[in-house]
GROMACS .gro file of N, CA and C in nm:
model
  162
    1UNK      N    1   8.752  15.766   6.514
    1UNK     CA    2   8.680  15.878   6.455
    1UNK      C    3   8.583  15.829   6.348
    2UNK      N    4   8.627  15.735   6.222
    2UNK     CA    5   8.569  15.714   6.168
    2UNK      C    6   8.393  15.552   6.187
    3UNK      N    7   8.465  15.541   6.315
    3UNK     CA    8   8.338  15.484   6.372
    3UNK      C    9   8.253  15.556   6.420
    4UNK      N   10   8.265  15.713   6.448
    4UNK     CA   11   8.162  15.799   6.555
    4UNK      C   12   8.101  15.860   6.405
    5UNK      N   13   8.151  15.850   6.330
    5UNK     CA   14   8.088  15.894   6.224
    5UNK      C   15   7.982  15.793   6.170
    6UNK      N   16   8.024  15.694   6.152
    6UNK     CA   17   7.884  15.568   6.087
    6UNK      C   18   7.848  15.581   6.196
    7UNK      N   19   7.829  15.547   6.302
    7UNK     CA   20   7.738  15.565   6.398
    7UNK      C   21   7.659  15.703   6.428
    8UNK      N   22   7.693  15.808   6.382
    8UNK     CA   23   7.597  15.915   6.406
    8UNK      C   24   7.503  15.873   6.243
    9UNK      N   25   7.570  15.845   6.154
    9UNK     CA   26   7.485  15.815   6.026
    9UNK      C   27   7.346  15.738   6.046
   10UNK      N   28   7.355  15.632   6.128
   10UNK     CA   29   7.328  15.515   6.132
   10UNK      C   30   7.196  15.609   6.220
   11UNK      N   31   7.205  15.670   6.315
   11UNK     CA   32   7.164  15.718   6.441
   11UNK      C   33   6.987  15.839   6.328
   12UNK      N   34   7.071  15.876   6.268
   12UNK     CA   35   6.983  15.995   6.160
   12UNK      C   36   6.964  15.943   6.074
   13UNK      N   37   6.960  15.804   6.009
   13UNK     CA   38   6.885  15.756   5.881
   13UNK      C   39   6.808  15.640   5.991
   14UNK      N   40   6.797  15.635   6.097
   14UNK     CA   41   6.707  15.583   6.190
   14UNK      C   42   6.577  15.681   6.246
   15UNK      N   43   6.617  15.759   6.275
   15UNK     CA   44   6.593  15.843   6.379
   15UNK      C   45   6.424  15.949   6.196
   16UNK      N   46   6.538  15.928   6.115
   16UNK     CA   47   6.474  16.017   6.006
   16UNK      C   48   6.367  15.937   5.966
   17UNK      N   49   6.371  15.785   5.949
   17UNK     CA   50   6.267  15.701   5.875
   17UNK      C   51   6.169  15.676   6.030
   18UNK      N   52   6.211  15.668   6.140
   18UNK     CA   53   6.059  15.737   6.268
   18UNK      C   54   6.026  15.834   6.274
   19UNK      N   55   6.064  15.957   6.242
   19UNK     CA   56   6.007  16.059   6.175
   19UNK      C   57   5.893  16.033   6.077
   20UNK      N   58   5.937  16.043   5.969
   20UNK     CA   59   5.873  15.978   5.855
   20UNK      C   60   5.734  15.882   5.865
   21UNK      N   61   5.784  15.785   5.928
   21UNK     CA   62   5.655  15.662   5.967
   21UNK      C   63   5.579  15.751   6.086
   22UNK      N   64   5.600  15.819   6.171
   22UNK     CA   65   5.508  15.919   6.266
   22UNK      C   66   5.410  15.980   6.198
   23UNK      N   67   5.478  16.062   6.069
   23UNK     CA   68   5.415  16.188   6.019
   23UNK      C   69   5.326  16.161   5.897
   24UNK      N   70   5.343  15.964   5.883
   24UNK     CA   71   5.228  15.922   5.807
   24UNK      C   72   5.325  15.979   5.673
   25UNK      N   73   5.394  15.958   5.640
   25UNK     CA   74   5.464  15.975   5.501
   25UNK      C   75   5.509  15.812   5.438
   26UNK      N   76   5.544  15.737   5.537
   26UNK     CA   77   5.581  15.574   5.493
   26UNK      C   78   5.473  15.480   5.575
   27UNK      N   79   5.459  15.418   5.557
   27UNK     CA   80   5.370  15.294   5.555
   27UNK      C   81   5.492  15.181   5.597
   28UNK      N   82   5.604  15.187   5.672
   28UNK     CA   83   5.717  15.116   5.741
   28UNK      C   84   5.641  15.046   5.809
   29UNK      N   85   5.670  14.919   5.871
   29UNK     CA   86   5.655  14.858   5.982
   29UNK      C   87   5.798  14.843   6.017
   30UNK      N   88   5.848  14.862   6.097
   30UNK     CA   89   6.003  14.929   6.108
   30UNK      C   90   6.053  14.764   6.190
   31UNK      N   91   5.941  14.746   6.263
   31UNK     CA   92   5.944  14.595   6.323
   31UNK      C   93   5.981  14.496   6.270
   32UNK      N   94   5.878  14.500   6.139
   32UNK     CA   95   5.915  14.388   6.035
   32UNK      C   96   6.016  14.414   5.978
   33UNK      N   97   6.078  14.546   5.897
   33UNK     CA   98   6.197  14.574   5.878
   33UNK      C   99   6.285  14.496   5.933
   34UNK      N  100   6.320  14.531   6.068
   34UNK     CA  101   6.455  14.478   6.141
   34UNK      C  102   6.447  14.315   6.160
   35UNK      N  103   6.330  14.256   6.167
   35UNK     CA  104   6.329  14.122   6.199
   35UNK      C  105   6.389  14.021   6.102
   36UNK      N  106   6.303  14.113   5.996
   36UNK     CA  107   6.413  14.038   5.870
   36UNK      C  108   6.542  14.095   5.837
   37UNK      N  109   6.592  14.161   5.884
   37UNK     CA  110   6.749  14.235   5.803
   37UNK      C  111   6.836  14.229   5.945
   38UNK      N  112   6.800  14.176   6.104
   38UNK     CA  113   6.887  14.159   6.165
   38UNK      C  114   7.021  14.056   6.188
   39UNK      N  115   6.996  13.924   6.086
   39UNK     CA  116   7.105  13.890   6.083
   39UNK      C  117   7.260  13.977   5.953
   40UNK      N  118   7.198  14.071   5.848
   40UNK     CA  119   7.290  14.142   5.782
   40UNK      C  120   7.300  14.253   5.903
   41UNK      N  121   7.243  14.277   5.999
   41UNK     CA  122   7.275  14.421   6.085
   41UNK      C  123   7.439  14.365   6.139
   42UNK      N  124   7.393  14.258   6.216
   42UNK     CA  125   7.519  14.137   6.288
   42UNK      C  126   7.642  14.169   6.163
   43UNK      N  127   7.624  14.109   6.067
   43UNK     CA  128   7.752  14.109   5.993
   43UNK      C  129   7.806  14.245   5.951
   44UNK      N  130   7.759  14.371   5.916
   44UNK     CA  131   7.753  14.472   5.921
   44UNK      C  132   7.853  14.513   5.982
   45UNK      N  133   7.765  14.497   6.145
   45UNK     CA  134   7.865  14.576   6.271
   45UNK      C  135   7.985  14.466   6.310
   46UNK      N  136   7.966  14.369   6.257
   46UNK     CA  137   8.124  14.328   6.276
   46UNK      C  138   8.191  14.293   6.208
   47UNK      N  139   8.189  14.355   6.057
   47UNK     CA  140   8.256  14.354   5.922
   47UNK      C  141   8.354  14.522   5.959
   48UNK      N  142   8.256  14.628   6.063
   48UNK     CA  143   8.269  14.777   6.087
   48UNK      C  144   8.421  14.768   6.197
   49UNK      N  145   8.397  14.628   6.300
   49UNK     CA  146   8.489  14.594   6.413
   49UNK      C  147   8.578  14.588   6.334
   50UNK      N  148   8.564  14.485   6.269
   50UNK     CA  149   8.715  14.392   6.194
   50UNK      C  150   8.826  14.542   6.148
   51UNK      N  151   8.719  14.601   6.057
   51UNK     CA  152   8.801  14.664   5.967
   51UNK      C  153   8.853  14.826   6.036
   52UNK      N  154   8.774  14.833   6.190
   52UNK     CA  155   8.808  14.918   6.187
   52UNK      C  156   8.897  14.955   6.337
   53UNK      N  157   8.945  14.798   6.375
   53UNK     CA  158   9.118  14.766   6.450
   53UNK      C  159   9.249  14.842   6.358
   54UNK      N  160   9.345  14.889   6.437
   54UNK     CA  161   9.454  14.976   6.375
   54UNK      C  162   9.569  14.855   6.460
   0.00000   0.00000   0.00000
């Protein structure tokens, strides 16, 4: 349960900042964003695995 939850989070603070960069409100390159922050995405989602085995 509490994984369908960060994942809908994750889904609408995504989904909200392409909004945003569409409607000309941010100046994002969402590209460059992720290129640099995809190795913390990696540790992230499997800091989310580890901790979230019962």
């Amino acid at each position: 349960m509490k994984g369908n939850v960060v994942a809908a989070l994750v889904l609408i603070v995504v989904g909200t900042l392409f909004l945003l960069n569409n409607l000309g409100f941010t100046n994002l390159s969402l590209g460059r964003l992720i290129s640099t922050w995809w190795p913390a995405i990696l540790v992230i989602v499997g800091l989310g695995l580890l901790f979230s085995r019962k």
